Amino acid sequence: LCVMSFQLPSLNTNELRPLQSFVDTQGFKKPTSYQNWVERSLDNLEYYKVNYVALWVAVYFAVGFFSQYWLLFAVAVAAGAAYYLVKIAPEPLLLQDKKISIDLNKKYAISCGIYFITVWLFGLWSDILALTLKALILVVAHASFRQRTLVQNTEKIVKTTIQAGIDKTA
């Protein structure tokens, strides 16, 4: 008696997908129709979302490192503020003899505010717009032309089946 073992792929969509799968040039083909392009793009955006965030960050740092040092300074200031607020700052914070308790999301929002103030002070808005457009073009091109993998198709079938079962019982 032959028993086949089949392990379902991880349904965790918040993980970095293998780089080999992400950059495999054999898997890039032109979509056959508008509907195919939309489905492929949405599936790839969901499946590779962590890879796309990593790509976005890599573009920011690569371009910032080679052309705009002030942009890296703004990121470093915001990262330093986030580190201070999350790891070092006393809880609750003392501000003009008042104790202020700030949850984690607000601390990150404050760090983002510091980043935007730094960007504004150094006049980096056009650089950020250019970097954002470059990263967006890379992400859209990859999502549009990358064919779905077998693992991607299997995950989609499993999710659809699970969702259908949940909808049936509800």
XYZ file of N, CA, C and O in Angstrom, residues 2-114:
452
model
N 0.655 2.106 -0.944
C 1.445 3.327 -1.077
C 0.625 4.496 -0.529
O -0.496 4.732 -0.957
N 1.182 5.182 0.421
C 0.501 6.330 1.011
C 1.268 7.579 0.606
O 2.469 7.682 0.831
N 0.560 8.507 -0.012
C 1.194 9.763 -0.412
C 1.031 10.775 0.709
O -0.026 10.895 1.300
N 2.086 11.470 0.998
C 2.035 12.501 2.023
C 2.008 13.855 1.330
O 2.853 14.144 0.492
N 1.027 14.648 1.685
C 0.918 15.981 1.101
C 0.766 16.974 2.231
O -0.139 16.870 3.041
N 1.683 17.919 2.297
C 1.620 18.926 3.338
C 1.092 20.214 2.737
O 1.610 20.697 1.726
N 0.055 20.756 3.355
C -0.516 22.007 2.872
C 0.478 23.130 3.090
O 1.188 23.162 4.098
N 0.533 24.066 2.165
C 1.433 25.198 2.362
C 0.927 26.074 3.502
O -0.236 26.032 3.860
N 1.811 26.857 4.043
C 1.442 27.774 5.113
C 0.438 28.796 4.592
O 0.623 29.368 3.519
N -0.615 29.018 5.343
C -1.602 30.016 4.937
C -1.285 31.377 5.529
O -2.070 32.302 5.418
N -0.129 31.494 6.164
C 0.283 32.772 6.714
C 0.775 33.650 5.570
O 1.785 33.376 4.953
N 0.046 34.703 5.279
C 0.424 35.573 4.164
C 1.370 36.683 4.595
O 1.744 37.508 3.791
N 1.762 36.695 5.864
C 2.673 37.721 6.356
C 4.077 37.169 6.536
O 4.712 37.355 7.553
N 4.559 36.463 5.536
C 5.911 35.932 5.610
C 6.660 36.283 4.324
O 6.069 36.461 3.264
N 7.968 36.389 4.467
C 8.826 36.672 3.321
C 8.891 35.424 2.451
O 9.269 34.354 2.924
N 8.488 35.536 1.212
C 8.509 34.390 0.289
C 9.928 34.170 -0.212
O 10.743 35.103 -0.251
N 10.261 32.959 -0.632
C 11.628 32.664 -1.084
C 12.059 33.586 -2.231
O 11.300 33.826 -3.168
N 13.285 34.074 -2.131
C 13.822 34.985 -3.149
C 13.881 34.312 -4.511
O 13.624 34.949 -5.532
N 14.182 33.017 -4.530
C 14.253 32.286 -5.803
C 12.911 32.329 -6.531
O 12.855 32.538 -7.730
N 11.831 32.161 -5.801
C 10.495 32.220 -6.388
C 10.155 33.647 -6.823
O 9.508 33.861 -7.849
N 10.622 34.615 -6.054
C 10.292 36.017 -6.312
C 10.964 36.554 -7.576
O 10.358 37.318 -8.320
N 12.195 36.146 -7.832
C 12.952 36.696 -8.965
C 13.146 35.723 -10.118
O 13.854 36.035 -11.069
N 12.524 34.557 -10.065
C 12.671 33.554 -11.124
C 12.196 34.119 -12.463
O 11.013 34.381 -12.661
N 13.114 34.308 -13.405
C 12.774 34.933 -14.683
C 11.921 34.047 -15.575
O 11.271 34.530 -16.500
N 11.896 32.742 -15.316
C 11.069 31.840 -16.114
C 9.577 32.065 -15.849
O 8.744 31.696 -16.668
N 9.263 32.648 -14.697
C 7.861 32.819 -14.309
C 7.231 34.117 -14.756
O 6.095 34.417 -14.391
N 7.928 34.901 -15.569
C 7.379 36.183 -16.020
C 6.839 36.038 -17.441
O 7.565 35.642 -18.348
N 5.565 36.322 -17.601
C 4.944 36.296 -18.928
C 3.891 37.386 -19.002
O 3.306 37.794 -18.003
N 3.635 37.820 -20.218
C 2.628 38.857 -20.457
C 1.228 38.275 -20.178
O 0.920 37.158 -20.601
N 0.378 39.025 -19.472
C -0.989 38.544 -19.233
C -1.749 38.385 -20.553
O -1.537 39.147 -21.499
N -2.637 37.408 -20.603
C -3.369 37.126 -21.844
C -4.585 38.019 -22.033
O -5.035 38.209 -23.156
N -5.128 38.545 -20.935
C -6.307 39.409 -21.036
C -6.323 40.369 -19.856
O -5.545 40.225 -18.904
N -7.235 41.315 -19.926
C -7.385 42.273 -18.836
C -7.771 41.550 -17.547
O -7.222 41.823 -16.486
N -8.715 40.619 -17.641
C -9.166 39.859 -16.476
C -8.010 39.055 -15.875
O -7.832 39.016 -14.660
N -7.203 38.436 -16.733
C -6.037 37.682 -16.281
C -5.048 38.597 -15.580
O -4.466 38.241 -14.558
N -4.848 39.796 -16.112
C -3.928 40.761 -15.520
C -4.402 41.190 -14.135
O -3.611 41.241 -13.195
N -5.702 41.474 -14.000
C -6.249 41.909 -12.710
C -6.111 40.797 -11.675
O -5.623 41.028 -10.560
N -6.523 39.577 -12.017
C -6.434 38.452 -11.081
C -4.991 38.167 -10.682
O -4.687 37.968 -9.513
N -4.104 38.144 -11.661
C -2.693 37.870 -11.397
C -2.093 38.946 -10.500
O -1.387 38.639 -9.540
N -2.399 40.201 -10.806
C -1.847 41.296 -10.007
C -2.326 41.224 -8.563
O -1.530 41.350 -7.628
N -3.622 41.025 -8.353
C -4.153 40.953 -6.992
C -3.591 39.752 -6.234
O -3.236 39.874 -5.054
N -3.504 38.600 -6.902
C -2.937 37.413 -6.256
C -1.477 37.640 -5.871
O -1.050 37.293 -4.768
N -0.707 38.220 -6.776
C 0.702 38.466 -6.485
C 0.881 39.515 -5.393
O 1.771 39.392 -4.551
N 0.045 40.551 -5.390
C 0.143 41.563 -4.345
C -0.131 40.957 -2.971
O 0.526 41.311 -1.987
N -1.068 40.029 -2.910
C -1.349 39.375 -1.631
C -0.240 38.388 -1.271
O 0.233 38.358 -0.143
N 0.176 37.577 -2.221
C 1.144 36.509 -1.951
C 2.533 37.069 -1.619
O 3.210 36.591 -0.713
N 2.975 38.076 -2.354
C 4.326 38.618 -2.190
C 4.358 39.934 -1.413
O 5.324 40.682 -1.512
N 3.336 40.247 -0.632
C 3.267 41.568 -0.016
C 4.471 41.886 0.870
O 4.965 43.011 0.855
N 4.977 40.933 1.615
C 6.142 41.186 2.456
C 7.379 41.404 1.583
O 8.202 42.277 1.867
N 7.496 40.651 0.489
C 8.604 40.855 -0.443
C 8.538 42.251 -1.069
O 9.564 42.890 -1.279
N 7.319 42.711 -1.370
C 7.171 44.044 -1.957
C 7.558 45.140 -0.965
O 8.162 46.143 -1.346
N 7.231 44.951 0.294
C 7.646 45.924 1.313
C 9.168 45.939 1.417
O 9.782 47.009 1.485
N 9.781 44.754 1.407
C 11.244 44.671 1.453
C 11.865 45.337 0.222
O 12.875 46.048 0.326
N 11.247 45.138 -0.950
C 11.733 45.779 -2.180
C 11.634 47.296 -2.060
O 12.547 48.026 -2.441
N 10.512 47.758 -1.540
C 10.284 49.195 -1.355
C 11.358 49.794 -0.455
O 11.961 50.822 -0.775
N 11.633 49.138 0.675
C 12.649 49.619 1.605
C 14.028 49.595 0.942
O 14.814 50.542 1.083
N 14.320 48.534 0.182
C 15.611 48.438 -0.508
C 15.793 49.568 -1.514
O 16.869 50.152 -1.611
N 14.734 49.897 -2.249
C 14.814 51.006 -3.213
C 15.080 52.316 -2.479
O 15.932 53.108 -2.883
N 14.373 52.549 -1.389
C 14.582 53.786 -0.619
C 16.021 53.903 -0.143
O 16.644 54.947 -0.286
N 16.538 52.804 0.434
C 17.902 52.872 0.959
C 18.946 52.929 -0.141
O 19.914 53.668 -0.033
N 18.758 52.172 -1.204
C 19.745 52.178 -2.290
C 19.820 53.549 -2.952
O 20.902 54.112 -3.119
N 18.668 54.089 -3.303
C 18.663 55.394 -3.966
C 19.077 56.483 -2.980
O 19.830 57.400 -3.326
N 18.608 56.383 -1.745
C 18.986 57.369 -0.734
C 20.466 57.345 -0.444
O 21.097 58.388 -0.274
N 21.046 56.158 -0.424
C 22.470 56.038 -0.138
C 23.319 56.620 -1.261
O 24.336 57.254 -1.022
N 22.902 56.401 -2.496
C 23.717 56.839 -3.625
C 23.435 58.264 -4.079
O 24.231 58.844 -4.792
N 22.283 58.830 -3.687
C 21.999 60.165 -4.219
C 21.588 61.185 -3.169
O 21.960 62.339 -3.262
N 20.830 60.799 -2.194
C 20.271 61.787 -1.278
C 20.538 61.380 0.171
O 19.769 60.655 0.778
N 21.639 61.871 0.710
C 22.026 61.506 2.068
C 21.056 62.062 3.109
O 20.865 61.464 4.158
N 20.437 63.181 2.807
C 19.505 63.775 3.773
C 18.278 62.893 3.979
O 17.683 62.883 5.047
N 17.906 62.147 2.954
C 16.768 61.230 3.102
C 17.107 60.133 4.114
O 16.283 59.789 4.963
N 18.321 59.610 4.044
C 18.749 58.615 5.029
C 18.826 59.228 6.417
O 18.509 58.578 7.419
N 19.214 60.493 6.485
C 19.243 61.191 7.770
C 17.840 61.279 8.362
O 17.642 61.031 9.553
N 16.847 61.603 7.515
C 15.461 61.694 7.984
C 14.969 60.338 8.489
O 14.300 60.257 9.527
N 15.307 59.275 7.775
C 14.912 57.923 8.208
C 15.610 57.585 9.524
O 14.992 57.019 10.442
N 16.887 57.936 9.645
C 17.631 57.650 10.881
C 17.050 58.414 12.063
O 16.939 57.868 13.171
N 16.657 59.661 11.854
C 16.048 60.449 12.931
C 14.737 59.812 13.380
O 14.484 59.652 14.579
N 13.904 59.412 12.422
C 12.619 58.780 12.765
C 12.844 57.437 13.456
O 12.157 57.112 14.429
N 13.809 56.645 12.971
C 14.100 55.354 13.597
C 14.639 55.557 15.016
O 14.270 54.822 15.937
N 15.468 56.567 15.183
C 15.983 56.885 16.517
C 14.870 57.310 17.460
O 14.836 56.902 18.628
N 13.940 58.116 16.963
C 12.806 58.544 17.782
C 11.944 57.353 18.166
O 11.506 57.228 19.318
N 11.692 56.457 17.206
C 10.890 55.266 17.494
C 11.596 54.395 18.529
O 10.954 53.905 19.476
N 12.896 54.205 18.372
C 13.645 53.387 19.325
C 13.584 54.004 20.719
O 13.350 53.313 21.712
N 13.777 55.313 20.794
C 13.727 55.988 22.095
C 12.346 55.844 22.734
O 12.232 55.495 23.906
N 11.308 56.124 21.964
C 9.955 56.067 22.515
C 9.557 54.665 22.951
O 8.862 54.490 23.962
N 9.965 53.650 22.197
C 9.533 52.281 22.485
C 10.421 51.612 23.536
O 9.921 50.919 24.420
N 11.734 51.811 23.460
C 12.653 51.052 24.312
C 13.208 51.823 25.511
O 13.440 51.247 26.560
N 13.477 53.122 25.357
C 14.230 53.851 26.373
C 13.351 54.756 27.235
O 13.546 54.844 28.448
N 12.394 55.430 26.637
C 11.597 56.431 27.344
C 10.875 55.819 28.547
O 10.376 54.702 28.478
N 10.854 56.572 29.657
C 10.134 56.054 30.830
C 8.632 56.004 30.560
O 8.111 56.758 29.749
N 7.984 55.077 31.228
C 6.527 54.956 31.055
C 5.884 55.246 32.394
O 6.214 54.604 33.376
N 5.018 56.162 32.570
C 4.531 57.116 31.572
C 5.539 58.250 31.344
O 6.388 58.512 32.179
N 5.400 58.903 30.203
C 6.285 60.016 29.854
C 5.959 61.225 30.722
O 4.795 61.467 31.059
N 6.993 61.976 31.080
C 6.783 63.209 31.824
C 6.945 64.380 30.873
O 7.976 64.545 30.239
N 5.910 65.183 30.740
C 5.948 66.347 29.863
C 5.412 67.526 30.646
O 4.222 67.588 30.959
N 6.281 68.469 30.990
C 5.928 69.646 31.782
C 5.188 69.244 33.060
O 4.087 69.704 33.348
N 5.800 68.356 33.810
C 5.275 67.867 35.092
C 3.941 67.135 34.977
O 3.222 67.009 35.954
N 3.582 66.698 33.777
C 2.370 65.902 33.589
C 2.787 64.513 33.136
O 3.660 64.359 32.287
N 2.132 63.502 33.688
C 2.406 62.133 33.279
C 1.485 61.774 32.115
O 0.270 61.918 32.215
N 2.106 61.340 31.016
C 1.347 61.002 29.819
C 1.626 59.549 29.457
O 2.781 59.166 29.254
N 0.569 58.753 29.373
C 0.713 57.361 28.964
C 0.361 57.260 27.481
O -0.714 57.687 27.051
N 1.293 56.728 26.691
C 1.108 56.641 25.244
C 1.215 55.186 24.823
O 2.202 54.516 25.138
N 0.203 54.690 24.102
C 0.263 53.297 23.642
C 1.236 53.184 22.457
O 1.690 54.173 21.899
N 1.562 51.954 22.091
C 2.584 51.680 21.088
C 2.261 52.298 19.725
O 3.135 52.872 19.068
N 1.009 52.201 19.283
C 0.639 52.776 17.980
C 0.845 54.283 17.954
O 1.290 54.836 16.942
N 0.546 54.957 19.045
C 0.751 56.412 19.100
C 2.235 56.758 19.096
O 2.638 57.769 18.520
N 3.053 55.901 19.700
C 4.496 56.144 19.681
C 5.030 56.050 18.247
O 5.845 56.869 17.834
N 4.551 55.063 17.498
C 4.968 54.956 16.099
C 4.426 56.121 15.267
O 5.103 56.612 14.360
N 3.221 56.583 15.575
C 2.662 57.739 14.873
C 3.502 58.985 15.151
O 3.746 59.796 14.244
N 3.957 59.136 16.374
C 4.833 60.272 16.716
C 6.130 60.173 15.914
O 6.623 61.182 15.385
N 6.679 58.962 15.793
C 7.909 58.768 15.012
C 7.694 59.140 13.549
O 8.556 59.760 12.923
N 6.542 58.768 12.995
C 6.227 59.141 11.608
C 6.104 60.655 11.484
O 6.558 61.238 10.498
N 5.493 61.286 12.470
C 5.394 62.750 12.465
C 6.765 63.398 12.473
O 7.011 64.375 11.753
N 7.669 62.860 13.275
C 9.042 63.379 13.319
C 9.718 63.200 11.958
O 10.425 64.089 11.478
